[in-house]
C-alpha cells in the first residue's frame, strides 16, 4: 500500500471534514434547501391549522367528543388529524431517499479513485456517509416539526415525534442506499428510485388499507419503512384515544362502545389503518431498526464488491 494510506480514524476524520467543506461551499444552496423545508412545513401547518385538537375540542363540537358526538364530523376531523401525519411521513421518507442517493454518487468517482490508490478502505467512506445522512435526517425532521407542530396542535411529545421521524427517515434512506451502492450512475439510481417510492405509497396503507391489499402482496409491507413509521407516529400521536378506551372499558365494561361512541369511531379508523397499540416496539420500531441494519450491511457489501474492480 502507498505511504499516504490512512488509518480508519484518520480517513474518517478526513472524509467528515470533506463533507463539511462540501456543505460550507454549497453555502446559499444549502440554506435555501433548509428554508424551503421550513416553508413547506409552514404551509402544511397552515393547511391543517388546529386539526390536531379539533376532533376533541369543544370549540369544534360536535366531533369525536363522547359527550357531543357526531359520526360524520368525527370521521372527517379524525381523518384530517391522521392525514397530517401521513403527509409529514411522505415528506420525510421521500426526501431521505433522494438525499442519500445524491450524497453517495456525488463523490463516487473520487471514492473509487482514492480507493484504487489505497488511500483508505470502504468502511471509513461508508461510515462517513452514514454520519452525514443521520445528521441531515435529524435536521430535516427538526425543521419540519418546528414549522408545523404548534400550528397544527399535535398531541404527542415534540421530542418523541422528532426521534420517530428521524428513525423513519433513516430506515427509508436504507433502501435508497442499497440502490445507490448497486447503481453505476446517477441516471440509473434515479430510475431505480421510482421502485421504492411506488412501494412506499402502495403498501404503507396510504392508498388502500393493508387489510384490503391481496393477501399474496401483503408481505411487501415488511420492506416498506413508511408503513411502520406511520404506525409509530400514530401510536404516539393518538395515545389519548387508547387512554380513553381504557377509561371507558373500566367504567362501562362491555357496553363501552355505546357510552363512548367518539372513542370507538376513532379506534375503528386506526384499526382500518392496521395500527395496533401492542405493536409499538415489535413490529413497528423493531422492523425499522432491522431494515436499517440489514439493508445498510447489504449496501456496504455491494460497495466493497464494486470498489474491488475500481481502476
PDB file of C-alpha atoms in Angstrom:
ATOM      1  CA  UNK A   1       0.000   0.000   0.000  1.00  0.00           C
ATOM      2  CA  UNK A   2       1.229   3.560  -0.619  1.00  0.00           C
ATOM      3  CA  UNK A   3       2.761   5.568   2.207  1.00  0.00           C
ATOM      4  CA  UNK A   4      -0.127   8.011   2.048  1.00  0.00           C
ATOM      5  CA  UNK A   5      -2.575   5.345   3.185  1.00  0.00           C
ATOM      6  CA  UNK A   6      -4.527   6.497   6.232  1.00  0.00           C
ATOM      7  CA  UNK A   7      -5.891   4.507   9.153  1.00  0.00           C
ATOM      8  CA  UNK A   8      -9.614   4.207   9.785  1.00  0.00           C
ATOM      9  CA  UNK A   9      -9.798   7.110  12.228  1.00  0.00           C
ATOM     10  CA  UNK A  10      -7.650   9.368  10.078  1.00  0.00           C
ATOM     11  CA  UNK A  11      -9.639   8.564   6.951  1.00  0.00           C
ATOM     12  CA  UNK A  12     -12.922   9.040   8.806  1.00  0.00           C
ATOM     13  CA  UNK A  13     -11.889  12.484  10.067  1.00  0.00           C
ATOM     14  CA  UNK A  14     -10.633  13.467   6.625  1.00  0.00           C
ATOM     15  CA  UNK A  15     -13.841  12.407   4.908  1.00  0.00           C
ATOM     16  CA  UNK A  16     -16.051  14.071   7.516  1.00  0.00           C
ATOM     17  CA  UNK A  17     -14.086  17.286   7.024  1.00  0.00           C
ATOM     18  CA  UNK A  18     -14.586  16.942   3.269  1.00  0.00           C
ATOM     19  CA  UNK A  19     -18.345  16.566   3.740  1.00  0.00           C
ATOM     20  CA  UNK A  20     -18.379  19.649   5.957  1.00  0.00           C
ATOM     21  CA  UNK A  21     -16.488  21.628   3.302  1.00  0.00           C
ATOM     22  CA  UNK A  22     -18.996  20.469   0.688  1.00  0.00           C
ATOM     23  CA  UNK A  23     -21.841  21.878   2.785  1.00  0.00           C
ATOM     24  CA  UNK A  24     -19.854  25.035   3.515  1.00  0.00           C
ATOM     25  CA  UNK A  25     -19.072  25.649  -0.153  1.00  0.00           C
ATOM     26  CA  UNK A  26     -22.704  24.999  -1.076  1.00  0.00           C
ATOM     27  CA  UNK A  27     -23.490  27.963   1.163  1.00  0.00           C
ATOM     28  CA  UNK A  28     -26.610  29.647  -0.095  1.00  0.00           C
ATOM     29  CA  UNK A  29     -27.865  26.493  -1.830  1.00  0.00           C
ATOM     30  CA  UNK A  30     -27.844  24.613   1.473  1.00  0.00           C
ATOM     31  CA  UNK A  31     -29.570  27.495   3.262  1.00  0.00           C
ATOM     32  CA  UNK A  32     -32.240  27.734   0.558  1.00  0.00           C
ATOM     33  CA  UNK A  33     -32.916  23.997   0.892  1.00  0.00           C
ATOM     34  CA  UNK A  34     -33.459  24.302   4.640  1.00  0.00           C
ATOM     35  CA  UNK A  35     -35.599  27.431   4.283  1.00  0.00           C
ATOM     36  CA  UNK A  36     -37.687  25.595   1.689  1.00  0.00           C
ATOM     37  CA  UNK A  37     -38.193  22.740   4.150  1.00  0.00           C
ATOM     38  CA  UNK A  38     -39.443  25.173   6.795  1.00  0.00           C
ATOM     39  CA  UNK A  39     -41.722  26.972   4.332  1.00  0.00           C
ATOM     40  CA  UNK A  40     -43.276  23.697   3.178  1.00  0.00           C
ATOM     41  CA  UNK A  41     -43.823  22.715   6.818  1.00  0.00           C
ATOM     42  CA  UNK A  42     -45.456  26.090   7.494  1.00  0.00           C
ATOM     43  CA  UNK A  43     -47.800  25.531   4.545  1.00  0.00           C
ATOM     44  CA  UNK A  44     -48.684  22.113   5.981  1.00  0.00           C
ATOM     45  CA  UNK A  45     -49.309  23.742   9.338  1.00  0.00           C
ATOM     46  CA  UNK A  46     -51.445  26.493   7.830  1.00  0.00           C
ATOM     47  CA  UNK A  47     -53.446  23.987   5.786  1.00  0.00           C
ATOM     48  CA  UNK A  48     -54.096  21.763   8.827  1.00  0.00           C
ATOM     49  CA  UNK A  49     -54.180  24.552  11.424  1.00  0.00           C
ATOM     50  CA  UNK A  50     -55.766  23.338  14.647  1.00  0.00           C
ATOM     51  CA  UNK A  51     -56.637  19.906  13.239  1.00  0.00           C
ATOM     52  CA  UNK A  52     -54.516  18.199  15.886  1.00  0.00           C
ATOM     53  CA  UNK A  53     -57.069  19.095  18.562  1.00  0.00           C
ATOM     54  CA  UNK A  54     -60.242  19.641  16.513  1.00  0.00           C
ATOM     55  CA  UNK A  55     -61.519  16.066  16.874  1.00  0.00           C
ATOM     56  CA  UNK A  56     -61.862  16.520  20.648  1.00  0.00           C
ATOM     57  CA  UNK A  57     -62.058  20.307  21.104  1.00  0.00           C
ATOM     58  CA  UNK A  58     -65.346  21.759  22.486  1.00  0.00           C
ATOM     59  CA  UNK A  59     -64.914  24.665  20.063  1.00  0.00           C
ATOM     60  CA  UNK A  60     -65.260  22.278  17.106  1.00  0.00           C
ATOM     61  CA  UNK A  61     -68.137  20.225  18.526  1.00  0.00           C
ATOM     62  CA  UNK A  62     -69.968  18.171  17.575  1.00  0.00           C
ATOM     63  CA  UNK A  63     -66.980  15.924  16.871  1.00  0.00           C
ATOM     64  CA  UNK A  64     -65.411  12.820  18.427  1.00  0.00           C
ATOM     65  CA  UNK A  65     -66.012  14.034  21.958  1.00  0.00           C
ATOM     66  CA  UNK A  66     -68.112  11.372  23.661  1.00  0.00           C
ATOM     67  CA  UNK A  67     -70.413  13.960  25.232  1.00  0.00           C
ATOM     68  CA  UNK A  68     -71.076  15.750  21.927  1.00  0.00           C
ATOM     69  CA  UNK A  69     -70.609  13.130  19.229  1.00  0.00           C
ATOM     70  CA  UNK A  70     -71.409  13.330  15.533  1.00  0.00           C
ATOM     71  CA  UNK A  71     -70.330  10.409  13.369  1.00  0.00           C
ATOM     72  CA  UNK A  72     -69.709  12.278  10.106  1.00  0.00           C
ATOM     73  CA  UNK A  73     -67.894  15.210  11.704  1.00  0.00           C
ATOM     74  CA  UNK A  74     -65.873  12.860  13.887  1.00  0.00           C
ATOM     75  CA  UNK A  75     -64.688  10.807  10.919  1.00  0.00           C
ATOM     76  CA  UNK A  76     -63.802  13.933   8.937  1.00  0.00           C
ATOM     77  CA  UNK A  77     -61.846  15.628  11.743  1.00  0.00           C
ATOM     78  CA  UNK A  78     -60.058  12.491  12.903  1.00  0.00           C
ATOM     79  CA  UNK A  79     -59.134  11.602   9.312  1.00  0.00           C
ATOM     80  CA  UNK A  80     -57.723  15.119   8.861  1.00  0.00           C
ATOM     81  CA  UNK A  81     -55.671  14.644  12.029  1.00  0.00           C
ATOM     82  CA  UNK A  82     -54.377  11.365  10.625  1.00  0.00           C
ATOM     83  CA  UNK A  83     -53.709  12.935   7.218  1.00  0.00           C
ATOM     84  CA  UNK A  84     -51.169  15.422   8.562  1.00  0.00           C
ATOM     85  CA  UNK A  85     -49.097  12.539   9.947  1.00  0.00           C
ATOM     86  CA  UNK A  86     -49.265  10.818   6.560  1.00  0.00           C
ATOM     87  CA  UNK A  87     -48.209  13.978   4.752  1.00  0.00           C
ATOM     88  CA  UNK A  88     -45.258  14.555   7.064  1.00  0.00           C
ATOM     89  CA  UNK A  89     -44.262  10.898   6.803  1.00  0.00           C
ATOM     90  CA  UNK A  90     -44.293  11.013   2.996  1.00  0.00           C
ATOM     91  CA  UNK A  91     -42.227  14.207   3.002  1.00  0.00           C
ATOM     92  CA  UNK A  92     -39.587  12.794   5.340  1.00  0.00           C
ATOM     93  CA  UNK A  93     -39.462   9.401   3.629  1.00  0.00           C
ATOM     94  CA  UNK A  94     -39.108  10.643   0.047  1.00  0.00           C
ATOM     95  CA  UNK A  95     -36.623  13.392   0.896  1.00  0.00           C
ATOM     96  CA  UNK A  96     -34.392  10.912   2.735  1.00  0.00           C
ATOM     97  CA  UNK A  97     -34.495   8.525  -0.227  1.00  0.00           C
ATOM     98  CA  UNK A  98     -33.284  11.160  -2.682  1.00  0.00           C
ATOM     99  CA  UNK A  99     -30.792  12.704  -0.253  1.00  0.00           C
ATOM    100  CA  UNK A 100     -28.713   9.573   0.356  1.00  0.00           C
ATOM    101  CA  UNK A 101     -28.661   8.667  -3.352  1.00  0.00           C
ATOM    102  CA  UNK A 102     -27.328  12.096  -4.250  1.00  0.00           C
ATOM    103  CA  UNK A 103     -24.768  12.088  -1.432  1.00  0.00           C
ATOM    104  CA  UNK A 104     -23.278   8.730  -2.404  1.00  0.00           C
ATOM    105  CA  UNK A 105     -22.998   9.412  -6.120  1.00  0.00           C
ATOM    106  CA  UNK A 106     -21.663  12.929  -5.719  1.00  0.00           C
ATOM    107  CA  UNK A 107     -18.319  11.520  -4.563  1.00  0.00           C
ATOM    108  CA  UNK A 108     -18.451   8.110  -6.219  1.00  0.00           C
ATOM    109  CA  UNK A 109     -15.761   8.822  -8.818  1.00  0.00           C
ATOM    110  CA  UNK A 110     -13.469  10.380  -6.212  1.00  0.00           C
ATOM    111  CA  UNK A 111     -14.036   7.452  -3.849  1.00  0.00           C
ATOM    112  CA  UNK A 112     -13.252   4.823  -6.486  1.00  0.00           C
ATOM    113  CA  UNK A 113     -10.091   6.673  -7.497  1.00  0.00           C
ATOM    114  CA  UNK A 114      -8.850   7.073  -3.931  1.00  0.00           C
ATOM    115  CA  UNK A 115      -9.867   3.523  -3.042  1.00  0.00           C
ATOM    116  CA  UNK A 116      -7.915   2.197  -6.029  1.00  0.00           C
ATOM    117  CA  UNK A 117      -4.949   4.308  -4.922  1.00  0.00           C
ATOM    118  CA  UNK A 118      -5.081   2.705  -1.479  1.00  0.00           C
ATOM    119  CA  UNK A 119      -5.679   5.904   0.472  1.00  0.00           C
ATOM    120  CA  UNK A 120      -8.437   4.351   2.585  1.00  0.00           C
ATOM    121  CA  UNK A 121     -10.824   1.384   2.710  1.00  0.00           C
ATOM    122  CA  UNK A 122     -14.542   1.276   2.024  1.00  0.00           C
ATOM    123  CA  UNK A 123     -15.580   1.334   5.690  1.00  0.00           C
ATOM    124  CA  UNK A 124     -14.472   4.917   6.528  1.00  0.00           C
ATOM    125  CA  UNK A 125     -16.167   6.252   3.389  1.00  0.00           C
ATOM    126  CA  UNK A 126     -19.340   4.299   4.138  1.00  0.00           C
ATOM    127  CA  UNK A 127     -19.443   5.371   7.790  1.00  0.00           C
ATOM    128  CA  UNK A 128     -18.920   8.988   6.796  1.00  0.00           C
ATOM    129  CA  UNK A 129     -21.997   8.874   4.604  1.00  0.00           C
ATOM    130  CA  UNK A 130     -23.983   7.323   7.462  1.00  0.00           C
ATOM    131  CA  UNK A 131     -22.982  10.100   9.850  1.00  0.00           C
ATOM    132  CA  UNK A 132     -23.783  12.827   7.326  1.00  0.00           C
ATOM    133  CA  UNK A 133     -27.093  11.220   6.402  1.00  0.00           C
ATOM    134  CA  UNK A 134     -28.272  10.792  10.008  1.00  0.00           C
ATOM    135  CA  UNK A 135     -27.373  14.398  10.842  1.00  0.00           C
ATOM    136  CA  UNK A 136     -29.269  15.650   7.790  1.00  0.00           C
ATOM    137  CA  UNK A 137     -32.243  13.419   8.666  1.00  0.00           C
ATOM    138  CA  UNK A 138     -32.264  14.902  12.169  1.00  0.00           C
ATOM    139  CA  UNK A 139     -32.089  18.442  10.791  1.00  0.00           C
ATOM    140  CA  UNK A 140     -34.871  17.786   8.283  1.00  0.00           C
ATOM    141  CA  UNK A 141     -37.127  16.217  10.933  1.00  0.00           C
ATOM    142  CA  UNK A 142     -36.466  19.087  13.328  1.00  0.00           C
ATOM    143  CA  UNK A 143     -37.261  21.769  10.749  1.00  0.00           C
ATOM    144  CA  UNK A 144     -40.472  20.036   9.671  1.00  0.00           C
ATOM    145  CA  UNK A 145     -41.684  19.812  13.268  1.00  0.00           C
ATOM    146  CA  UNK A 146     -40.709  23.394  14.067  1.00  0.00           C
ATOM    147  CA  UNK A 147     -42.726  24.553  11.074  1.00  0.00           C
ATOM    148  CA  UNK A 148     -45.996  22.813  11.871  1.00  0.00           C
ATOM    149  CA  UNK A 149     -46.069  21.212  15.340  1.00  0.00           C
ATOM    150  CA  UNK A 150     -47.683  24.070  17.278  1.00  0.00           C
ATOM    151  CA  UNK A 151     -49.770  25.393  14.391  1.00  0.00           C
ATOM    152  CA  UNK A 152     -51.421  22.013  13.847  1.00  0.00           C
ATOM    153  CA  UNK A 153     -51.641  21.315  17.567  1.00  0.00           C
ATOM    154  CA  UNK A 154     -50.119  17.850  17.549  1.00  0.00           C
ATOM    155  CA  UNK A 155     -50.672  15.878  20.749  1.00  0.00           C
ATOM    156  CA  UNK A 156     -47.527  13.754  21.007  1.00  0.00           C
ATOM    157  CA  UNK A 157     -44.371  14.952  22.740  1.00  0.00           C
ATOM    158  CA  UNK A 158     -42.243  17.079  20.392  1.00  0.00           C
ATOM    159  CA  UNK A 159     -39.008  15.195  21.067  1.00  0.00           C
ATOM    160  CA  UNK A 160     -40.690  11.797  20.760  1.00  0.00           C
ATOM    161  CA  UNK A 161     -42.007  12.754  17.313  1.00  0.00           C
ATOM    162  CA  UNK A 162     -38.557  14.071  16.403  1.00  0.00           C
ATOM    163  CA  UNK A 163     -36.920  10.738  17.256  1.00  0.00           C
ATOM    164  CA  UNK A 164     -39.619   8.768  15.441  1.00  0.00           C
ATOM    165  CA  UNK A 165     -39.376  10.876  12.279  1.00  0.00           C
ATOM    166  CA  UNK A 166     -35.593  10.501  12.299  1.00  0.00           C
ATOM    167  CA  UNK A 167     -35.921   6.724  12.678  1.00  0.00           C
ATOM    168  CA  UNK A 168     -38.343   6.575   9.753  1.00  0.00           C
ATOM    169  CA  UNK A 169     -36.044   8.761   7.640  1.00  0.00           C
ATOM    170  CA  UNK A 170     -33.028   6.554   8.351  1.00  0.00           C
ATOM    171  CA  UNK A 171     -34.996   3.370   7.609  1.00  0.00           C
ATOM    172  CA  UNK A 172     -36.347   4.808   4.346  1.00  0.00           C
ATOM    173  CA  UNK A 173     -32.906   6.013   3.289  1.00  0.00           C
ATOM    174  CA  UNK A 174     -31.566   2.475   3.723  1.00  0.00           C
ATOM    175  CA  UNK A 175     -33.464   1.370   0.624  1.00  0.00           C
ATOM    176  CA  UNK A 176     -32.016   4.247  -1.383  1.00  0.00           C
ATOM    177  CA  UNK A 177     -28.560   3.407  -0.062  1.00  0.00           C
ATOM    178  CA  UNK A 178     -28.726  -0.145  -1.408  1.00  0.00           C
ATOM    179  CA  UNK A 179     -29.896   1.040  -4.826  1.00  0.00           C
ATOM    180  CA  UNK A 180     -27.288   3.786  -4.906  1.00  0.00           C
ATOM    181  CA  UNK A 181     -24.490   1.381  -3.997  1.00  0.00           C
ATOM    182  CA  UNK A 182     -25.573  -1.046  -6.722  1.00  0.00           C
ATOM    183  CA  UNK A 183     -26.119   1.558  -9.462  1.00  0.00           C
ATOM    184  CA  UNK A 184     -23.245   2.713 -11.635  1.00  0.00           C
ATOM    185  CA  UNK A 185     -24.583   6.196 -12.422  1.00  0.00           C
ATOM    186  CA  UNK A 186     -26.950   8.883 -11.166  1.00  0.00           C
ATOM    187  CA  UNK A 187     -29.280   8.199 -14.062  1.00  0.00           C
ATOM    188  CA  UNK A 188     -29.568   4.549 -13.065  1.00  0.00           C
ATOM    189  CA  UNK A 189     -30.209   5.275  -9.407  1.00  0.00           C
ATOM    190  CA  UNK A 190     -32.803   7.900 -10.364  1.00  0.00           C
ATOM    191  CA  UNK A 191     -34.640   5.345 -12.487  1.00  0.00           C
ATOM    192  CA  UNK A 192     -34.417   2.681  -9.786  1.00  0.00           C
ATOM    193  CA  UNK A 193     -35.538   5.211  -7.183  1.00  0.00           C
ATOM    194  CA  UNK A 194     -39.074   5.053  -8.543  1.00  0.00           C
ATOM    195  CA  UNK A 195     -39.406   1.482  -7.269  1.00  0.00           C
ATOM    196  CA  UNK A 196     -39.185   2.207  -3.511  1.00  0.00           C
ATOM    197  CA  UNK A 197     -41.282   5.352  -3.937  1.00  0.00           C
ATOM    198  CA  UNK A 198     -44.131   3.411  -5.544  1.00  0.00           C
ATOM    199  CA  UNK A 199     -43.788   0.620  -2.986  1.00  0.00           C
ATOM    200  CA  UNK A 200     -43.957   3.085  -0.105  1.00  0.00           C
ATOM    201  CA  UNK A 201     -47.215   4.533  -1.402  1.00  0.00           C
ATOM    202  CA  UNK A 202     -48.764   1.207  -2.368  1.00  0.00           C
ATOM    203  CA  UNK A 203     -48.008  -0.858   0.725  1.00  0.00           C
ATOM    204  CA  UNK A 204     -47.961   1.713   3.525  1.00  0.00           C
ATOM    205  CA  UNK A 205     -51.750   1.852   3.739  1.00  0.00           C
ATOM    206  CA  UNK A 206     -51.996   5.376   2.331  1.00  0.00           C
ATOM    207  CA  UNK A 207     -53.790   4.496  -0.899  1.00  0.00           C
ATOM    208  CA  UNK A 208     -55.519   1.340   0.306  1.00  0.00           C
ATOM    209  CA  UNK A 209     -55.758  -0.167   3.794  1.00  0.00           C
ATOM    210  CA  UNK A 210     -53.268  -3.008   4.136  1.00  0.00           C
ATOM    211  CA  UNK A 211     -56.082  -5.384   5.104  1.00  0.00           C
ATOM    212  CA  UNK A 212     -57.689  -4.802   1.682  1.00  0.00           C
ATOM    213  CA  UNK A 213     -54.493  -5.496  -0.273  1.00  0.00           C
ATOM    214  CA  UNK A 214     -54.459  -9.019  -1.799  1.00  0.00           C
ATOM    215  CA  UNK A 215     -53.010 -11.430   0.754  1.00  0.00           C
ATOM    216  CA  UNK A 216     -50.391 -12.535  -1.777  1.00  0.00           C
ATOM    217  CA  UNK A 217     -48.932  -8.999  -1.704  1.00  0.00           C
ATOM    218  CA  UNK A 218     -49.391  -8.007   1.937  1.00  0.00           C
ATOM    219  CA  UNK A 219     -45.914  -9.319   2.814  1.00  0.00           C
ATOM    220  CA  UNK A 220     -44.484  -6.337   0.892  1.00  0.00           C
ATOM    221  CA  UNK A 221     -45.287  -4.081   3.841  1.00  0.00           C
ATOM    222  CA  UNK A 222     -42.390  -5.713   5.695  1.00  0.00           C
ATOM    223  CA  UNK A 223     -39.930  -3.886   3.457  1.00  0.00           C
ATOM    224  CA  UNK A 224     -41.781  -0.550   3.497  1.00  0.00           C
ATOM    225  CA  UNK A 225     -40.444   1.659   6.328  1.00  0.00           C
ATOM    226  CA  UNK A 226     -43.187   4.220   5.700  1.00  0.00           C
ATOM    227  CA  UNK A 227     -45.832   1.731   6.881  1.00  0.00           C
ATOM    228  CA  UNK A 228     -44.081   1.117  10.187  1.00  0.00           C
ATOM    229  CA  UNK A 229     -43.025   4.737  10.567  1.00  0.00           C
ATOM    230  CA  UNK A 230     -46.593   5.988  10.195  1.00  0.00           C
ATOM    231  CA  UNK A 231     -47.809   3.430  12.715  1.00  0.00           C
ATOM    232  CA  UNK A 232     -45.166   4.550  15.217  1.00  0.00           C
ATOM    233  CA  UNK A 233     -46.227   8.175  14.736  1.00  0.00           C
ATOM    234  CA  UNK A 234     -49.903   7.232  15.030  1.00  0.00           C
ATOM    235  CA  UNK A 235     -49.442   5.369  18.308  1.00  0.00           C
ATOM    236  CA  UNK A 236     -47.637   8.340  19.846  1.00  0.00           C
ATOM    237  CA  UNK A 237     -49.971  10.986  18.455  1.00  0.00           C
ATOM    238  CA  UNK A 238     -53.191   9.125  19.274  1.00  0.00           C
ATOM    239  CA  UNK A 239     -52.172   7.700  22.640  1.00  0.00           C
ATOM    240  CA  UNK A 240     -55.034   9.715  24.165  1.00  0.00           C
ATOM    241  CA  UNK A 241     -57.522   7.578  22.220  1.00  0.00           C
ATOM    242  CA  UNK A 242     -56.203   4.411  23.836  1.00  0.00           C
ATOM    243  CA  UNK A 243     -56.346   6.085  27.256  1.00  0.00           C
ATOM    244  CA  UNK A 244     -59.987   6.965  26.582  1.00  0.00           C
ATOM    245  CA  UNK A 245     -60.642   3.351  25.604  1.00  0.00           C
ATOM    246  CA  UNK A 246     -59.156   2.065  28.866  1.00  0.00           C
ATOM    247  CA  UNK A 247     -61.236   4.514  30.910  1.00  0.00           C
ATOM    248  CA  UNK A 248     -64.430   3.653  29.031  1.00  0.00           C
ATOM    249  CA  UNK A 249     -63.905  -0.083  29.448  1.00  0.00           C
ATOM    250  CA  UNK A 250     -63.195   0.443  33.139  1.00  0.00           C
ATOM    251  CA  UNK A 251     -66.380   2.471  33.591  1.00  0.00           C
ATOM    252  CA  UNK A 252     -68.847   0.719  31.285  1.00  0.00           C
ATOM    253  CA  UNK A 253     -67.456  -2.756  30.677  1.00  0.00           C
ATOM    254  CA  UNK A 254     -68.668  -4.497  27.518  1.00  0.00           C
ATOM    255  CA  UNK A 255     -71.130  -1.673  26.797  1.00  0.00           C
ATOM    256  CA  UNK A 256     -68.347   0.895  26.493  1.00  0.00           C
ATOM    257  CA  UNK A 257     -68.905   1.448  22.761  1.00  0.00           C
ATOM    258  CA  UNK A 258     -72.444   2.675  23.397  1.00  0.00           C
ATOM    259  CA  UNK A 259     -71.277   5.178  26.004  1.00  0.00           C
ATOM    260  CA  UNK A 260     -68.078   6.261  24.201  1.00  0.00           C
ATOM    261  CA  UNK A 261     -69.025   6.468  20.500  1.00  0.00           C
ATOM    262  CA  UNK A 262     -66.295   9.002  19.661  1.00  0.00           C
ATOM    263  CA  UNK A 263     -63.577   6.801  21.090  1.00  0.00           C
ATOM    264  CA  UNK A 264     -64.975   3.759  19.285  1.00  0.00           C
ATOM    265  CA  UNK A 265     -65.115   5.623  15.950  1.00  0.00           C
ATOM    266  CA  UNK A 266     -61.507   6.813  16.344  1.00  0.00           C
ATOM    267  CA  UNK A 267     -60.300   3.310  17.152  1.00  0.00           C
ATOM    268  CA  UNK A 268     -62.128   1.904  14.131  1.00  0.00           C
ATOM    269  CA  UNK A 269     -60.285   4.324  11.831  1.00  0.00           C
ATOM    270  CA  UNK A 270     -56.932   3.361  13.359  1.00  0.00           C
ATOM    271  CA  UNK A 271     -57.837  -0.312  13.075  1.00  0.00           C
ATOM    272  CA  UNK A 272     -58.526   0.077   9.353  1.00  0.00           C
ATOM    273  CA  UNK A 273     -55.043   1.596   9.006  1.00  0.00           C
ATOM    274  CA  UNK A 274     -53.632  -1.523  10.701  1.00  0.00           C
ATOM    275  CA  UNK A 275     -52.464   0.444  13.750  1.00  0.00           C
ATOM    276  CA  UNK A 276     -52.314  -1.736  16.866  1.00  0.00           C
ATOM    277  CA  UNK A 277     -51.284  -0.460  20.324  1.00  0.00           C
ATOM    278  CA  UNK A 278     -49.371  -3.619  21.230  1.00  0.00           C
ATOM    279  CA  UNK A 279     -47.144  -3.398  18.160  1.00  0.00           C
ATOM    280  CA  UNK A 280     -45.097  -0.294  19.012  1.00  0.00           C
ATOM    281  CA  UNK A 281     -41.786  -1.975  19.819  1.00  0.00           C
ATOM    282  CA  UNK A 282     -42.455  -5.013  17.659  1.00  0.00           C
ATOM    283  CA  UNK A 283     -43.004  -4.989  14.807  1.00  0.00           C
ATOM    284  CA  UNK A 284     -43.051  -1.213  14.231  1.00  0.00           C
ATOM    285  CA  UNK A 285     -39.830   0.054  15.859  1.00  0.00           C
ATOM    286  CA  UNK A 286     -38.158  -3.343  15.593  1.00  0.00           C
ATOM    287  CA  UNK A 287     -38.690  -3.701  11.850  1.00  0.00           C
ATOM    288  CA  UNK A 288     -37.461  -0.147  11.185  1.00  0.00           C
ATOM    289  CA  UNK A 289     -34.254  -0.891  13.089  1.00  0.00           C
ATOM    290  CA  UNK A 290     -33.898  -4.298  11.443  1.00  0.00           C
ATOM    291  CA  UNK A 291     -34.405  -2.873   7.952  1.00  0.00           C
ATOM    292  CA  UNK A 292     -31.871  -0.137   8.612  1.00  0.00           C
ATOM    293  CA  UNK A 293     -29.257  -2.625   9.824  1.00  0.00           C
ATOM    294  CA  UNK A 294     -29.732  -5.329   7.193  1.00  0.00           C
ATOM    295  CA  UNK A 295     -30.091  -3.015   4.190  1.00  0.00           C
ATOM    296  CA  UNK A 296     -27.077  -0.927   5.175  1.00  0.00           C
ATOM    297  CA  UNK A 297     -24.980  -4.054   5.591  1.00  0.00           C
ATOM    298  CA  UNK A 298     -26.052  -5.165   2.110  1.00  0.00           C
ATOM    299  CA  UNK A 299     -25.171  -1.710   0.764  1.00  0.00           C
ATOM    300  CA  UNK A 300     -21.746  -1.920   2.407  1.00  0.00           C
ATOM    301  CA  UNK A 301     -21.033  -5.352   0.898  1.00  0.00           C
ATOM    302  CA  UNK A 302     -22.196  -4.090  -2.502  1.00  0.00           C
ATOM    303  CA  UNK A 303     -19.881  -1.093  -2.274  1.00  0.00           C
ATOM    304  CA  UNK A 304     -16.974  -3.346  -1.272  1.00  0.00           C
ATOM    305  CA  UNK A 305     -17.644  -5.585  -4.262  1.00  0.00           C
ATOM    306  CA  UNK A 306     -17.915  -2.649  -6.658  1.00  0.00           C
ATOM    307  CA  UNK A 307     -14.748  -0.977  -5.388  1.00  0.00           C
ATOM    308  CA  UNK A 308     -12.669  -4.131  -5.857  1.00  0.00           C
ATOM    309  CA  UNK A 309     -12.815  -3.584  -9.588  1.00  0.00           C
ATOM    310  CA  UNK A 310     -12.075   0.144  -9.461  1.00  0.00           C
ATOM    311  CA  UNK A 311      -9.325   1.219 -11.818  1.00  0.00           C
TER     312      UNK A 311
END
